[in-house]
Amino acid sequence: MQKQQRLAETIIHGVFLLLGLVTVGCVLLITVYLVLSGIPAIRQIGLVDFLLGDTWESTAAEPSFGILPFILTSVYGTAGAILFGVPVGFLAAVYLAKLAPPRVKAVVESAVSLLAGIPSVVYGLVGMLVLVPGIRRLFHVPDGASLLSAIVVLAIMILPSIIKVSVTALEAVPSEYEDASLALGATSIETYFRVSAPAAKSGIAAAVVLGVGRAIGEAMAVMMVSGNVPNMPSLFQSVRFLTTAVASEMAYSSGLQRQALFSIALVLYLFILLINAALNFFLKRDKER
Amino acid sequence: MQNSSISTGRKLYIRLMKGLCCLSAAITCGVALFLIGYVLVKGVPNVTWELVSTKLSYLDGTIGILPDILNTVYIIIATLLIVLPLGVGAAIYLTEYARNKRLVAVIEYAAETLSGIPSIIFGLVGMLLFANTFGSCLLAGALTLVIMNLPTVMRTAQESLKTVPQSYREGAFGLGAGKWRVVRTVVLPGCVDGVVTGCILSAGRILGESAALLFTAGVAHTLNDFFSGLGSPGATLTVALYLYAREPRPGAAEASFAIAAILMALTLVINLAAALAGRYFKKRSAL
């Protein structure tokens, strides 16, 4: 009887161990699949030509597969979104964590979680019908579907993550720090920006990195507002991101073109892994302190 | 503020920073309000009974989104059915069974990595793994979403398992219960709140997902019941919105706005549900 029970316990332990390892299995599976399907095209095209080539003509008679435009567009687009999104997000987080009266705070916080929950296609749709014509009229350019509209949409989309993580970091600052600063004669605003914010800098850095990850990985909203032409990035030109390069040709691609799309996904995945490592670094440093 | 002895420069700095903080918060709220207002004003008049109760007909030239609504419901149900046991099981392993600290760290690192991967990559891998082996269908989409939502469910279940007091477990062990019995009768009932929260969060994510579904679940607008639906390709509401937004045919733009309004309303409902569930469980655990 007891032996039987012990056996049963061992089996159940094993089942739970397996369930716990599913996550690890998924990550390994994704990595292996992306590497295996991404490598052949890079080998055929050549790593340098692939990464640094500046023309993408996948369906031409003599196709060329250079993804430098996509890489630069993704980098510029993300940088632009961070440039707009981080200051607004950080200042709004200071307001939420330190300044807001409780009632106002509840309202603003629900607005933030609503922004986080809106599907990316809805951002894309509104961007397509409000932002794109708006930019065309405002800057007198022939087509508003451009890097700039993608940057604006991305900046709005990363706001909630930046605000939420920064608020958590700012609220975790020990109140002794702030009390000491106030006792030394600093006003409350000076305390928040010169004491609380530097004390929470790891958490705020994590918020920025999280925003970078969100921005570089967004596909659908960007696809709907950026015009989707493989140009070298410029603010008012139609551009294509790493994510949209994969999404826009996948449906009809074949042969080397399809394999090259997998290679683009591999490049994107490497970017994401790098960003994750940075995120972990900042979060761990925060925890240790 | 408190006294007038501080210099004008400092006063200016304080005013400026305070103003910028308020302005940023106002911008955030303003954008949210504008999005809700714009989408609802443009979309709600287009949400007609005919639209939500019929299917797309090329013969009559009418657009109906009933299949897309049903597909969304099917894919949410299927994903949750699969992801719940996996995620809760993993959480139970991590909090109750795991002895090896390094293994726990590896699993948690994997979960973090998984939650940072963009949905287009999930879509691509889901296409290679599922859609290319048994065809693009709702089940392939649901399986892709399972991988995507695993970290969320695992994390919320783990958080709520940690709130089950250690003394409950010790009491059960002291009465002679085996490990499995303790997990089943003491620990599992304690993590109901985490499971409910995880379900709400995942449902919200699935509702808004499009990039991961485009190449796995397909783009068809056919009317199916649950089981035949799982085996055949179908567009969810978000995918349908994307398709209609690019289609030039008459009525397509109106349909995409109607879908956007429906999605916006559902997002509001899900946010409200998450907030209410959080408050309810907090109150209960405080007792």
PDB file of N, CA, C and O in Angstrom, chain A residues 45 49-59 64-79 147 150 154 215-218 222-223 226-234 238-250 252 256-268 271:
ATOM      1  N   ILE A  45      23.005  33.778 -49.542  1.00  0.00           N
ATOM      2  CA  ILE A  45      23.160  35.181 -49.934  1.00  0.00           C
ATOM      3  C   ILE A  45      24.515  35.724 -49.482  1.00  0.00           C
ATOM      4  O   ILE A  45      25.097  36.583 -50.136  1.00  0.00           O
ATOM      5  N   ASP A  49      26.395  40.540 -47.470  1.00  0.00           N
ATOM      6  CA  ASP A  49      25.425  41.041 -48.449  1.00  0.00           C
ATOM      7  C   ASP A  49      24.034  41.116 -47.849  1.00  0.00           C
ATOM      8  O   ASP A  49      23.253  42.014 -48.165  1.00  0.00           O
ATOM      9  N   PHE A  50      23.718  40.138 -46.990  1.00  0.00           N
ATOM     10  CA  PHE A  50      22.389  40.082 -46.410  1.00  0.00           C
ATOM     11  C   PHE A  50      22.183  41.225 -45.405  1.00  0.00           C
ATOM     12  O   PHE A  50      21.215  41.969 -45.496  1.00  0.00           O
ATOM     13  N   LEU A  51      23.123  41.373 -44.484  1.00  0.00           N
ATOM     14  CA  LEU A  51      22.942  42.361 -43.423  1.00  0.00           C
ATOM     15  C   LEU A  51      23.205  43.784 -43.898  1.00  0.00           C
ATOM     16  O   LEU A  51      22.572  44.719 -43.427  1.00  0.00           O
ATOM     17  N   LEU A  52      24.154  43.946 -44.815  1.00  0.00           N
ATOM     18  CA  LEU A  52      24.563  45.307 -45.183  1.00  0.00           C
ATOM     19  C   LEU A  52      24.111  45.725 -46.580  1.00  0.00           C
ATOM     20  O   LEU A  52      24.355  46.857 -46.992  1.00  0.00           O
ATOM     21  N   GLY A  53      23.483  44.804 -47.315  1.00  0.00           N
ATOM     22  CA  GLY A  53      22.977  45.179 -48.632  1.00  0.00           C
ATOM     23  C   GLY A  53      21.861  46.193 -48.488  1.00  0.00           C
ATOM     24  O   GLY A  53      21.029  46.078 -47.595  1.00  0.00           O
ATOM     25  N   ASP A  54      21.850  47.205 -49.378  1.00  0.00           N
ATOM     26  CA  ASP A  54      20.854  48.248 -49.163  1.00  0.00           C
ATOM     27  C   ASP A  54      19.681  48.177 -50.141  1.00  0.00           C
ATOM     28  O   ASP A  54      18.879  49.091 -50.188  1.00  0.00           O
ATOM     29  N   THR A  55      19.594  47.101 -50.940  1.00  0.00           N
ATOM     30  CA  THR A  55      18.398  46.983 -51.774  1.00  0.00           C
ATOM     31  C   THR A  55      17.715  45.642 -51.508  1.00  0.00           C
ATOM     32  O   THR A  55      18.364  44.596 -51.383  1.00  0.00           O
ATOM     33  N   TRP A  56      16.407  45.711 -51.421  1.00  0.00           N
ATOM     34  CA  TRP A  56      15.584  44.516 -51.235  1.00  0.00           C
ATOM     35  C   TRP A  56      14.653  44.432 -52.427  1.00  0.00           C
ATOM     36  O   TRP A  56      13.725  45.217 -52.554  1.00  0.00           O
ATOM     37  N   GLU A  57      14.984  43.523 -53.359  1.00  0.00           N
ATOM     38  CA  GLU A  57      14.111  43.313 -54.500  1.00  0.00           C
ATOM     39  C   GLU A  57      13.878  41.822 -54.609  1.00  0.00           C
ATOM     40  O   GLU A  57      14.504  41.137 -55.410  1.00  0.00           O
ATOM     41  N   SER A  58      12.965  41.328 -53.766  1.00  0.00           N
ATOM     42  CA  SER A  58      12.837  39.881 -53.622  1.00  0.00           C
ATOM     43  C   SER A  58      12.135  39.251 -54.807  1.00  0.00           C
ATOM     44  O   SER A  58      12.298  38.073 -55.072  1.00  0.00           O
ATOM     45  N   THR A  59      11.353  40.032 -55.559  1.00  0.00           N
ATOM     46  CA  THR A  59      10.598  39.416 -56.643  1.00  0.00           C
ATOM     47  C   THR A  59      11.134  39.818 -58.020  1.00  0.00           C
ATOM     48  O   THR A  59      10.558  39.469 -59.035  1.00  0.00           O
ATOM     49  N   SER A  64      17.638  40.740 -55.208  1.00  0.00           N
ATOM     50  CA  SER A  64      18.690  41.040 -54.240  1.00  0.00           C
ATOM     51  C   SER A  64      18.060  41.142 -52.862  1.00  0.00           C
ATOM     52  O   SER A  64      16.968  41.677 -52.698  1.00  0.00           O
ATOM     53  N   PHE A  65      18.755  40.557 -51.912  1.00  0.00           N
ATOM     54  CA  PHE A  65      18.202  40.477 -50.566  1.00  0.00           C
ATOM     55  C   PHE A  65      19.087  41.199 -49.572  1.00  0.00           C
ATOM     56  O   PHE A  65      19.877  40.575 -48.873  1.00  0.00           O
ATOM     57  N   GLY A  66      19.002  42.509 -49.541  1.00  0.00           N
ATOM     58  CA  GLY A  66      19.745  43.249 -48.524  1.00  0.00           C
ATOM     59  C   GLY A  66      18.773  43.804 -47.514  1.00  0.00           C
ATOM     60  O   GLY A  66      17.788  44.449 -47.875  1.00  0.00           O
ATOM     61  N   ILE A  67      19.005  43.541 -46.222  1.00  0.00           N
ATOM     62  CA  ILE A  67      17.997  43.966 -45.245  1.00  0.00           C
ATOM     63  C   ILE A  67      18.453  45.175 -44.437  1.00  0.00           C
ATOM     64  O   ILE A  67      17.836  45.502 -43.425  1.00  0.00           O
ATOM     65  N   LEU A  68      19.505  45.844 -44.872  1.00  0.00           N
ATOM     66  CA  LEU A  68      19.937  47.042 -44.139  1.00  0.00           C
ATOM     67  C   LEU A  68      18.802  48.076 -43.995  1.00  0.00           C
ATOM     68  O   LEU A  68      18.637  48.650 -42.916  1.00  0.00           O
ATOM     69  N   PRO A  69      17.989  48.313 -45.060  1.00  0.00           N
ATOM     70  CA  PRO A  69      16.889  49.267 -44.883  1.00  0.00           C
ATOM     71  C   PRO A  69      15.960  48.885 -43.732  1.00  0.00           C
ATOM     72  O   PRO A  69      15.532  49.747 -42.961  1.00  0.00           O
ATOM     73  N   PHE A  70      15.662  47.576 -43.627  1.00  0.00           N
ATOM     74  CA  PHE A  70      14.739  47.130 -42.574  1.00  0.00           C
ATOM     75  C   PHE A  70      15.370  47.325 -41.198  1.00  0.00           C
ATOM     76  O   PHE A  70      14.721  47.792 -40.260  1.00  0.00           O
ATOM     77  N   ILE A  71      16.652  46.930 -41.100  1.00  0.00           N
ATOM     78  CA  ILE A  71      17.324  47.049 -39.797  1.00  0.00           C
ATOM     79  C   ILE A  71      17.355  48.509 -39.367  1.00  0.00           C
ATOM     80  O   ILE A  71      16.964  48.859 -38.246  1.00  0.00           O
ATOM     81  N   LEU A  72      17.779  49.390 -40.305  1.00  0.00           N
ATOM     82  CA  LEU A  72      17.870  50.816 -39.956  1.00  0.00           C
ATOM     83  C   LEU A  72      16.502  51.385 -39.631  1.00  0.00           C
ATOM     84  O   LEU A  72      16.345  52.157 -38.685  1.00  0.00           O
ATOM     85  N   THR A  73      15.473  50.989 -40.417  1.00  0.00           N
ATOM     86  CA  THR A  73      14.126  51.488 -40.139  1.00  0.00           C
ATOM     87  C   THR A  73      13.680  51.077 -38.746  1.00  0.00           C
ATOM     88  O   THR A  73      13.155  51.889 -37.985  1.00  0.00           O
ATOM     89  N   SER A  74      13.907  49.806 -38.401  1.00  0.00           N
ATOM     90  CA  SER A  74      13.516  49.342 -37.070  1.00  0.00           C
ATOM     91  C   SER A  74      14.255  50.119 -35.994  1.00  0.00           C
ATOM     92  O   SER A  74      13.667  50.513 -34.984  1.00  0.00           O
ATOM     93  N   VAL A  75      15.568  50.339 -36.201  1.00  0.00           N
ATOM     94  CA  VAL A  75      16.359  51.056 -35.195  1.00  0.00           C
ATOM     95  C   VAL A  75      15.892  52.506 -35.089  1.00  0.00           C
ATOM     96  O   VAL A  75      15.624  53.004 -33.981  1.00  0.00           O
ATOM     97  N   TYR A  76      15.743  53.183 -36.232  1.00  0.00           N
ATOM     98  CA  TYR A  76      15.306  54.577 -36.206  1.00  0.00           C
ATOM     99  C   TYR A  76      13.899  54.700 -35.623  1.00  0.00           C
ATOM    100  O   TYR A  76      13.620  55.593 -34.827  1.00  0.00           O
ATOM    101  N   GLY A  77      13.018  53.822 -36.067  1.00  0.00           N
ATOM    102  CA  GLY A  77      11.634  53.864 -35.599  1.00  0.00           C
ATOM    103  C   GLY A  77      11.573  53.696 -34.094  1.00  0.00           C
ATOM    104  O   GLY A  77      10.875  54.442 -33.394  1.00  0.00           O
ATOM    105  N   THR A  78      12.330  52.710 -33.584  1.00  0.00           N
ATOM    106  CA  THR A  78      12.341  52.470 -32.145  1.00  0.00           C
ATOM    107  C   THR A  78      12.940  53.663 -31.413  1.00  0.00           C
ATOM    108  O   THR A  78      12.409  54.121 -30.397  1.00  0.00           O
ATOM    109  N   ALA A  79      14.061  54.177 -31.954  1.00  0.00           N
ATOM    110  CA  ALA A  79      14.698  55.329 -31.303  1.00  0.00           C
ATOM    111  C   ALA A  79      13.742  56.515 -31.258  1.00  0.00           C
ATOM    112  O   ALA A  79      13.625  57.197 -30.232  1.00  0.00           O
ATOM    113  N   LEU A 147       7.685  56.927 -42.026  1.00  0.00           N
ATOM    114  CA  LEU A 147       8.364  56.595 -40.777  1.00  0.00           C
ATOM    115  C   LEU A 147       7.816  57.426 -39.628  1.00  0.00           C
ATOM    116  O   LEU A 147       7.635  56.933 -38.516  1.00  0.00           O
ATOM    117  N   ALA A 150       4.649  56.031 -38.192  1.00  0.00           N
ATOM    118  CA  ALA A 150       4.945  54.824 -37.431  1.00  0.00           C
ATOM    119  C   ALA A 150       5.533  55.186 -36.070  1.00  0.00           C
ATOM    120  O   ALA A 150       5.193  54.586 -35.048  1.00  0.00           O
ATOM    121  N   LEU A 154       3.984  54.137 -32.515  1.00  0.00           N
ATOM    122  CA  LEU A 154       4.785  53.331 -31.585  1.00  0.00           C
ATOM    123  C   LEU A 154       4.973  54.054 -30.256  1.00  0.00           C
ATOM    124  O   LEU A 154       4.911  53.434 -29.189  1.00  0.00           O
ATOM    125  N   ALA A 215       8.485  48.230 -29.021  1.00  0.00           N
ATOM    126  CA  ALA A 215       8.483  48.999 -30.264  1.00  0.00           C
ATOM    127  C   ALA A 215       9.089  48.199 -31.407  1.00  0.00           C
ATOM    128  O   ALA A 215       8.568  48.184 -32.521  1.00  0.00           O
ATOM    129  N   ILE A 216      10.177  47.501 -31.130  1.00  0.00           N
ATOM    130  CA  ILE A 216      10.859  46.800 -32.221  1.00  0.00           C
ATOM    131  C   ILE A 216      10.057  45.575 -32.664  1.00  0.00           C
ATOM    132  O   ILE A 216      10.165  45.127 -33.801  1.00  0.00           O
ATOM    133  N   GLY A 217       9.197  45.047 -31.769  1.00  0.00           N
ATOM    134  CA  GLY A 217       8.462  43.834 -32.104  1.00  0.00           C
ATOM    135  C   GLY A 217       7.082  44.075 -32.684  1.00  0.00           C
ATOM    136  O   GLY A 217       6.427  43.155 -33.142  1.00  0.00           O
ATOM    137  N   GLU A 218       6.615  45.322 -32.675  1.00  0.00           N
ATOM    138  CA  GLU A 218       5.251  45.594 -33.140  1.00  0.00           C
ATOM    139  C   GLU A 218       5.166  45.439 -34.656  1.00  0.00           C
ATOM    140  O   GLU A 218       5.993  45.969 -35.385  1.00  0.00           O
ATOM    141  N   VAL A 222       2.175  49.043 -37.225  1.00  0.00           N
ATOM    142  CA  VAL A 222       3.188  49.688 -38.047  1.00  0.00           C
ATOM    143  C   VAL A 222       2.943  49.400 -39.528  1.00  0.00           C
ATOM    144  O   VAL A 222       3.083  50.261 -40.387  1.00  0.00           O
ATOM    145  N   MET A 223       2.513  48.160 -39.798  1.00  0.00           N
ATOM    146  CA  MET A 223       2.248  47.782 -41.180  1.00  0.00           C
ATOM    147  C   MET A 223       1.160  48.670 -41.785  1.00  0.00           C
ATOM    148  O   MET A 223       1.202  49.008 -42.971  1.00  0.00           O
ATOM    149  N   SER A 226       2.882  52.617 -42.105  1.00  0.00           N
ATOM    150  CA  SER A 226       4.219  53.006 -42.561  1.00  0.00           C
ATOM    151  C   SER A 226       4.381  52.909 -44.076  1.00  0.00           C
ATOM    152  O   SER A 226       5.447  53.218 -44.598  1.00  0.00           O
ATOM    153  N   GLY A 227       3.362  52.473 -44.788  1.00  0.00           N
ATOM    154  CA  GLY A 227       3.438  52.462 -46.235  1.00  0.00           C
ATOM    155  C   GLY A 227       4.090  51.238 -46.822  1.00  0.00           C
ATOM    156  O   GLY A 227       3.788  50.844 -47.940  1.00  0.00           O
ATOM    157  N   ASN A 228       5.031  50.641 -46.076  1.00  0.00           N
ATOM    158  CA  ASN A 228       5.507  49.314 -46.435  1.00  0.00           C
ATOM    159  C   ASN A 228       6.306  49.216 -47.733  1.00  0.00           C
ATOM    160  O   ASN A 228       6.211  48.240 -48.458  1.00  0.00           O
ATOM    161  N   VAL A 229       7.099  50.213 -48.078  1.00  0.00           N
ATOM    162  CA  VAL A 229       7.993  50.141 -49.232  1.00  0.00           C
ATOM    163  C   VAL A 229       9.421  50.029 -48.714  1.00  0.00           C
ATOM    164  O   VAL A 229       9.802  50.776 -47.815  1.00  0.00           O
ATOM    165  N   PRO A 230      10.230  49.096 -49.270  1.00  0.00           N
ATOM    166  CA  PRO A 230      11.566  48.871 -48.700  1.00  0.00           C
ATOM    167  C   PRO A 230      12.569  49.980 -49.012  1.00  0.00           C
ATOM    168  O   PRO A 230      13.620  49.740 -49.603  1.00  0.00           O
ATOM    169  N   ASN A 231      12.268  51.198 -48.615  1.00  0.00           N
ATOM    170  CA  ASN A 231      13.198  52.310 -48.797  1.00  0.00           C
ATOM    171  C   ASN A 231      14.200  52.371 -47.658  1.00  0.00           C
ATOM    172  O   ASN A 231      13.950  51.855 -46.588  1.00  0.00           O
ATOM    173  N   MET A 232      15.320  53.082 -47.915  1.00  0.00           N
ATOM    174  CA  MET A 232      16.179  53.450 -46.798  1.00  0.00           C
ATOM    175  C   MET A 232      15.384  54.443 -45.945  1.00  0.00           C
ATOM    176  O   MET A 232      14.653  55.275 -46.483  1.00  0.00           O
ATOM    177  N   PRO A 233      15.502  54.344 -44.614  1.00  0.00           N
ATOM    178  CA  PRO A 233      14.630  55.162 -43.775  1.00  0.00           C
ATOM    179  C   PRO A 233      14.865  56.662 -43.922  1.00  0.00           C
ATOM    180  O   PRO A 233      16.000  57.123 -43.958  1.00  0.00           O
ATOM    181  N   SER A 234      13.756  57.398 -44.046  1.00  0.00           N
ATOM    182  CA  SER A 234      13.801  58.847 -43.963  1.00  0.00           C
ATOM    183  C   SER A 234      12.437  59.264 -43.460  1.00  0.00           C
ATOM    184  O   SER A 234      11.440  58.581 -43.726  1.00  0.00           O
ATOM    185  N   SER A 238       7.923  56.345 -47.196  1.00  0.00           N
ATOM    186  CA  SER A 238       7.317  55.081 -46.868  1.00  0.00           C
ATOM    187  C   SER A 238       8.414  54.059 -46.568  1.00  0.00           C
ATOM    188  O   SER A 238       9.374  53.948 -47.330  1.00  0.00           O
ATOM    189  N   VAL A 239       8.292  53.371 -45.448  1.00  0.00           N
ATOM    190  CA  VAL A 239       9.374  52.474 -45.031  1.00  0.00           C
ATOM    191  C   VAL A 239       8.837  51.108 -44.628  1.00  0.00           C
ATOM    192  O   VAL A 239       7.635  50.918 -44.480  1.00  0.00           O
ATOM    193  N   ARG A 240       9.765  50.163 -44.461  1.00  0.00           N
ATOM    194  CA  ARG A 240       9.378  48.824 -44.043  1.00  0.00           C
ATOM    195  C   ARG A 240      10.263  48.392 -42.874  1.00  0.00           C
ATOM    196  O   ARG A 240      11.478  48.554 -42.924  1.00  0.00           O
ATOM    197  N   PHE A 241       9.638  47.870 -41.823  1.00  0.00           N
ATOM    198  CA  PHE A 241      10.374  47.447 -40.627  1.00  0.00           C
ATOM    199  C   PHE A 241      10.747  45.969 -40.738  1.00  0.00           C
ATOM    200  O   PHE A 241      10.265  45.262 -41.630  1.00  0.00           O
ATOM    201  N   LEU A 242      11.596  45.487 -39.819  1.00  0.00           N
ATOM    202  CA  LEU A 242      11.935  44.062 -39.786  1.00  0.00           C
ATOM    203  C   LEU A 242      10.668  43.221 -39.651  1.00  0.00           C
ATOM    204  O   LEU A 242      10.481  42.227 -40.363  1.00  0.00           O
ATOM    205  N   THR A 243       9.773  43.646 -38.724  1.00  0.00           N
ATOM    206  CA  THR A 243       8.554  42.872 -38.490  1.00  0.00           C
ATOM    207  C   THR A 243       7.648  42.871 -39.715  1.00  0.00           C
ATOM    208  O   THR A 243       7.131  41.830 -40.107  1.00  0.00           O
ATOM    209  N   THR A 244       7.503  44.049 -40.332  1.00  0.00           N
ATOM    210  CA  THR A 244       6.558  44.115 -41.452  1.00  0.00           C
ATOM    211  C   THR A 244       7.143  43.471 -42.706  1.00  0.00           C
ATOM    212  O   THR A 244       6.405  43.014 -43.561  1.00  0.00           O
ATOM    213  N   ALA A 245       8.487  43.428 -42.787  1.00  0.00           N
ATOM    214  CA  ALA A 245       9.093  42.737 -43.912  1.00  0.00           C
ATOM    215  C   ALA A 245       8.698  41.270 -43.890  1.00  0.00           C
ATOM    216  O   ALA A 245       8.376  40.669 -44.918  1.00  0.00           O
ATOM    217  N   VAL A 246       8.692  40.683 -42.695  1.00  0.00           N
ATOM    218  CA  VAL A 246       8.291  39.284 -42.565  1.00  0.00           C
ATOM    219  C   VAL A 246       6.811  39.141 -42.901  1.00  0.00           C
ATOM    220  O   VAL A 246       6.409  38.295 -43.704  1.00  0.00           O
ATOM    221  N   ALA A 247       5.989  40.005 -42.293  1.00  0.00           N
ATOM    222  CA  ALA A 247       4.544  39.827 -42.400  1.00  0.00           C
ATOM    223  C   ALA A 247       4.024  40.105 -43.805  1.00  0.00           C
ATOM    224  O   ALA A 247       3.104  39.443 -44.272  1.00  0.00           O
ATOM    225  N   SER A 248       4.642  41.071 -44.516  1.00  0.00           N
ATOM    226  CA  SER A 248       4.008  41.496 -45.758  1.00  0.00           C
ATOM    227  C   SER A 248       4.258  40.534 -46.914  1.00  0.00           C
ATOM    228  O   SER A 248       3.463  40.489 -47.848  1.00  0.00           O
ATOM    229  N   GLU A 249       5.352  39.775 -46.888  1.00  0.00           N
ATOM    230  CA  GLU A 249       5.611  38.909 -48.036  1.00  0.00           C
ATOM    231  C   GLU A 249       5.353  37.437 -47.751  1.00  0.00           C
ATOM    232  O   GLU A 249       5.382  36.610 -48.667  1.00  0.00           O
ATOM    233  N   MET A 250       5.105  37.123 -46.463  1.00  0.00           N
ATOM    234  CA  MET A 250       4.992  35.714 -46.096  1.00  0.00           C
ATOM    235  C   MET A 250       3.890  34.993 -46.865  1.00  0.00           C
ATOM    236  O   MET A 250       4.036  33.842 -47.254  1.00  0.00           O
ATOM    237  N   TYR A 252       2.737  35.173 -49.883  1.00  0.00           N
ATOM    238  CA  TYR A 252       2.912  34.721 -51.265  1.00  0.00           C
ATOM    239  C   TYR A 252       4.348  34.313 -51.589  1.00  0.00           C
ATOM    240  O   TYR A 252       4.693  34.119 -52.744  1.00  0.00           O
ATOM    241  N   LEU A 256      13.849  30.876 -52.214  1.00  0.00           N
ATOM    242  CA  LEU A 256      14.859  31.650 -51.493  1.00  0.00           C
ATOM    243  C   LEU A 256      14.238  32.852 -50.786  1.00  0.00           C
ATOM    244  O   LEU A 256      14.635  33.224 -49.685  1.00  0.00           O
ATOM    245  N   GLN A 257      13.213  33.468 -51.443  1.00  0.00           N
ATOM    246  CA  GLN A 257      12.557  34.621 -50.850  1.00  0.00           C
ATOM    247  C   GLN A 257      11.974  34.266 -49.480  1.00  0.00           C
ATOM    248  O   GLN A 257      12.169  34.977 -48.500  1.00  0.00           O
ATOM    249  N   ARG A 258      11.285  33.084 -49.436  1.00  0.00           N
ATOM    250  CA  ARG A 258      10.679  32.656 -48.182  1.00  0.00           C
ATOM    251  C   ARG A 258      11.754  32.404 -47.124  1.00  0.00           C
ATOM    252  O   ARG A 258      11.611  32.789 -45.970  1.00  0.00           O
ATOM    253  N   GLN A 259      12.848  31.746 -47.571  1.00  0.00           N
ATOM    254  CA  GLN A 259      13.923  31.469 -46.625  1.00  0.00           C
ATOM    255  C   GLN A 259      14.536  32.762 -46.099  1.00  0.00           C
ATOM    256  O   GLN A 259      14.905  32.866 -44.928  1.00  0.00           O
ATOM    257  N   ALA A 260      14.629  33.765 -46.987  1.00  0.00           N
ATOM    258  CA  ALA A 260      15.193  35.045 -46.560  1.00  0.00           C
ATOM    259  C   ALA A 260      14.305  35.701 -45.508  1.00  0.00           C
ATOM    260  O   ALA A 260      14.790  36.358 -44.586  1.00  0.00           O
ATOM    261  N   LEU A 261      12.975  35.499 -45.636  1.00  0.00           N
ATOM    262  CA  LEU A 261      12.063  36.043 -44.632  1.00  0.00           C
ATOM    263  C   LEU A 261      12.335  35.420 -43.265  1.00  0.00           C
ATOM    264  O   LEU A 261      12.314  36.093 -42.237  1.00  0.00           O
ATOM    265  N   PHE A 262      12.610  34.101 -43.274  1.00  0.00           N
ATOM    266  CA  PHE A 262      12.955  33.455 -42.004  1.00  0.00           C
ATOM    267  C   PHE A 262      14.249  34.014 -41.444  1.00  0.00           C
ATOM    268  O   PHE A 262      14.408  34.155 -40.232  1.00  0.00           O
ATOM    269  N   SER A 263      15.182  34.345 -42.337  1.00  0.00           N
ATOM    270  CA  SER A 263      16.443  34.932 -41.863  1.00  0.00           C
ATOM    271  C   SER A 263      16.190  36.288 -41.225  1.00  0.00           C
ATOM    272  O   SER A 263      16.813  36.637 -40.221  1.00  0.00           O
ATOM    273  N   ILE A 264      15.247  37.067 -41.817  1.00  0.00           N
ATOM    274  CA  ILE A 264      14.896  38.353 -41.206  1.00  0.00           C
ATOM    275  C   ILE A 264      14.341  38.132 -39.798  1.00  0.00           C
ATOM    276  O   ILE A 264      14.704  38.827 -38.848  1.00  0.00           O
ATOM    277  N   ALA A 265      13.463  37.105 -39.682  1.00  0.00           N
ATOM    278  CA  ALA A 265      12.905  36.802 -38.367  1.00  0.00           C
ATOM    279  C   ALA A 265      14.010  36.436 -37.387  1.00  0.00           C
ATOM    280  O   ALA A 265      13.961  36.817 -36.210  1.00  0.00           O
ATOM    281  N   LEU A 266      15.022  35.722 -37.876  1.00  0.00           N
ATOM    282  CA  LEU A 266      16.139  35.352 -37.004  1.00  0.00           C
ATOM    283  C   LEU A 266      16.875  36.592 -36.517  1.00  0.00           C
ATOM    284  O   LEU A 266      17.221  36.706 -35.328  1.00  0.00           O
ATOM    285  N   VAL A 267      17.103  37.546 -37.424  1.00  0.00           N
ATOM    286  CA  VAL A 267      17.768  38.799 -37.036  1.00  0.00           C
ATOM    287  C   VAL A 267      16.942  39.524 -35.966  1.00  0.00           C
ATOM    288  O   VAL A 267      17.457  39.972 -34.937  1.00  0.00           O
ATOM    289  N   LEU A 268      15.621  39.580 -36.197  1.00  0.00           N
ATOM    290  CA  LEU A 268      14.723  40.211 -35.229  1.00  0.00           C
ATOM    291  C   LEU A 268      14.803  39.508 -33.878  1.00  0.00           C
ATOM    292  O   LEU A 268      14.863  40.147 -32.822  1.00  0.00           O
ATOM    293  N   PHE A 271      17.865  40.476 -31.967  1.00  0.00           N
ATOM    294  CA  PHE A 271      17.640  41.788 -31.354  1.00  0.00           C
ATOM    295  C   PHE A 271      16.873  41.617 -30.035  1.00  0.00           C
ATOM    296  O   PHE A 271      17.232  42.198 -29.010  1.00  0.00           O
TER     297      PHE A 271
END
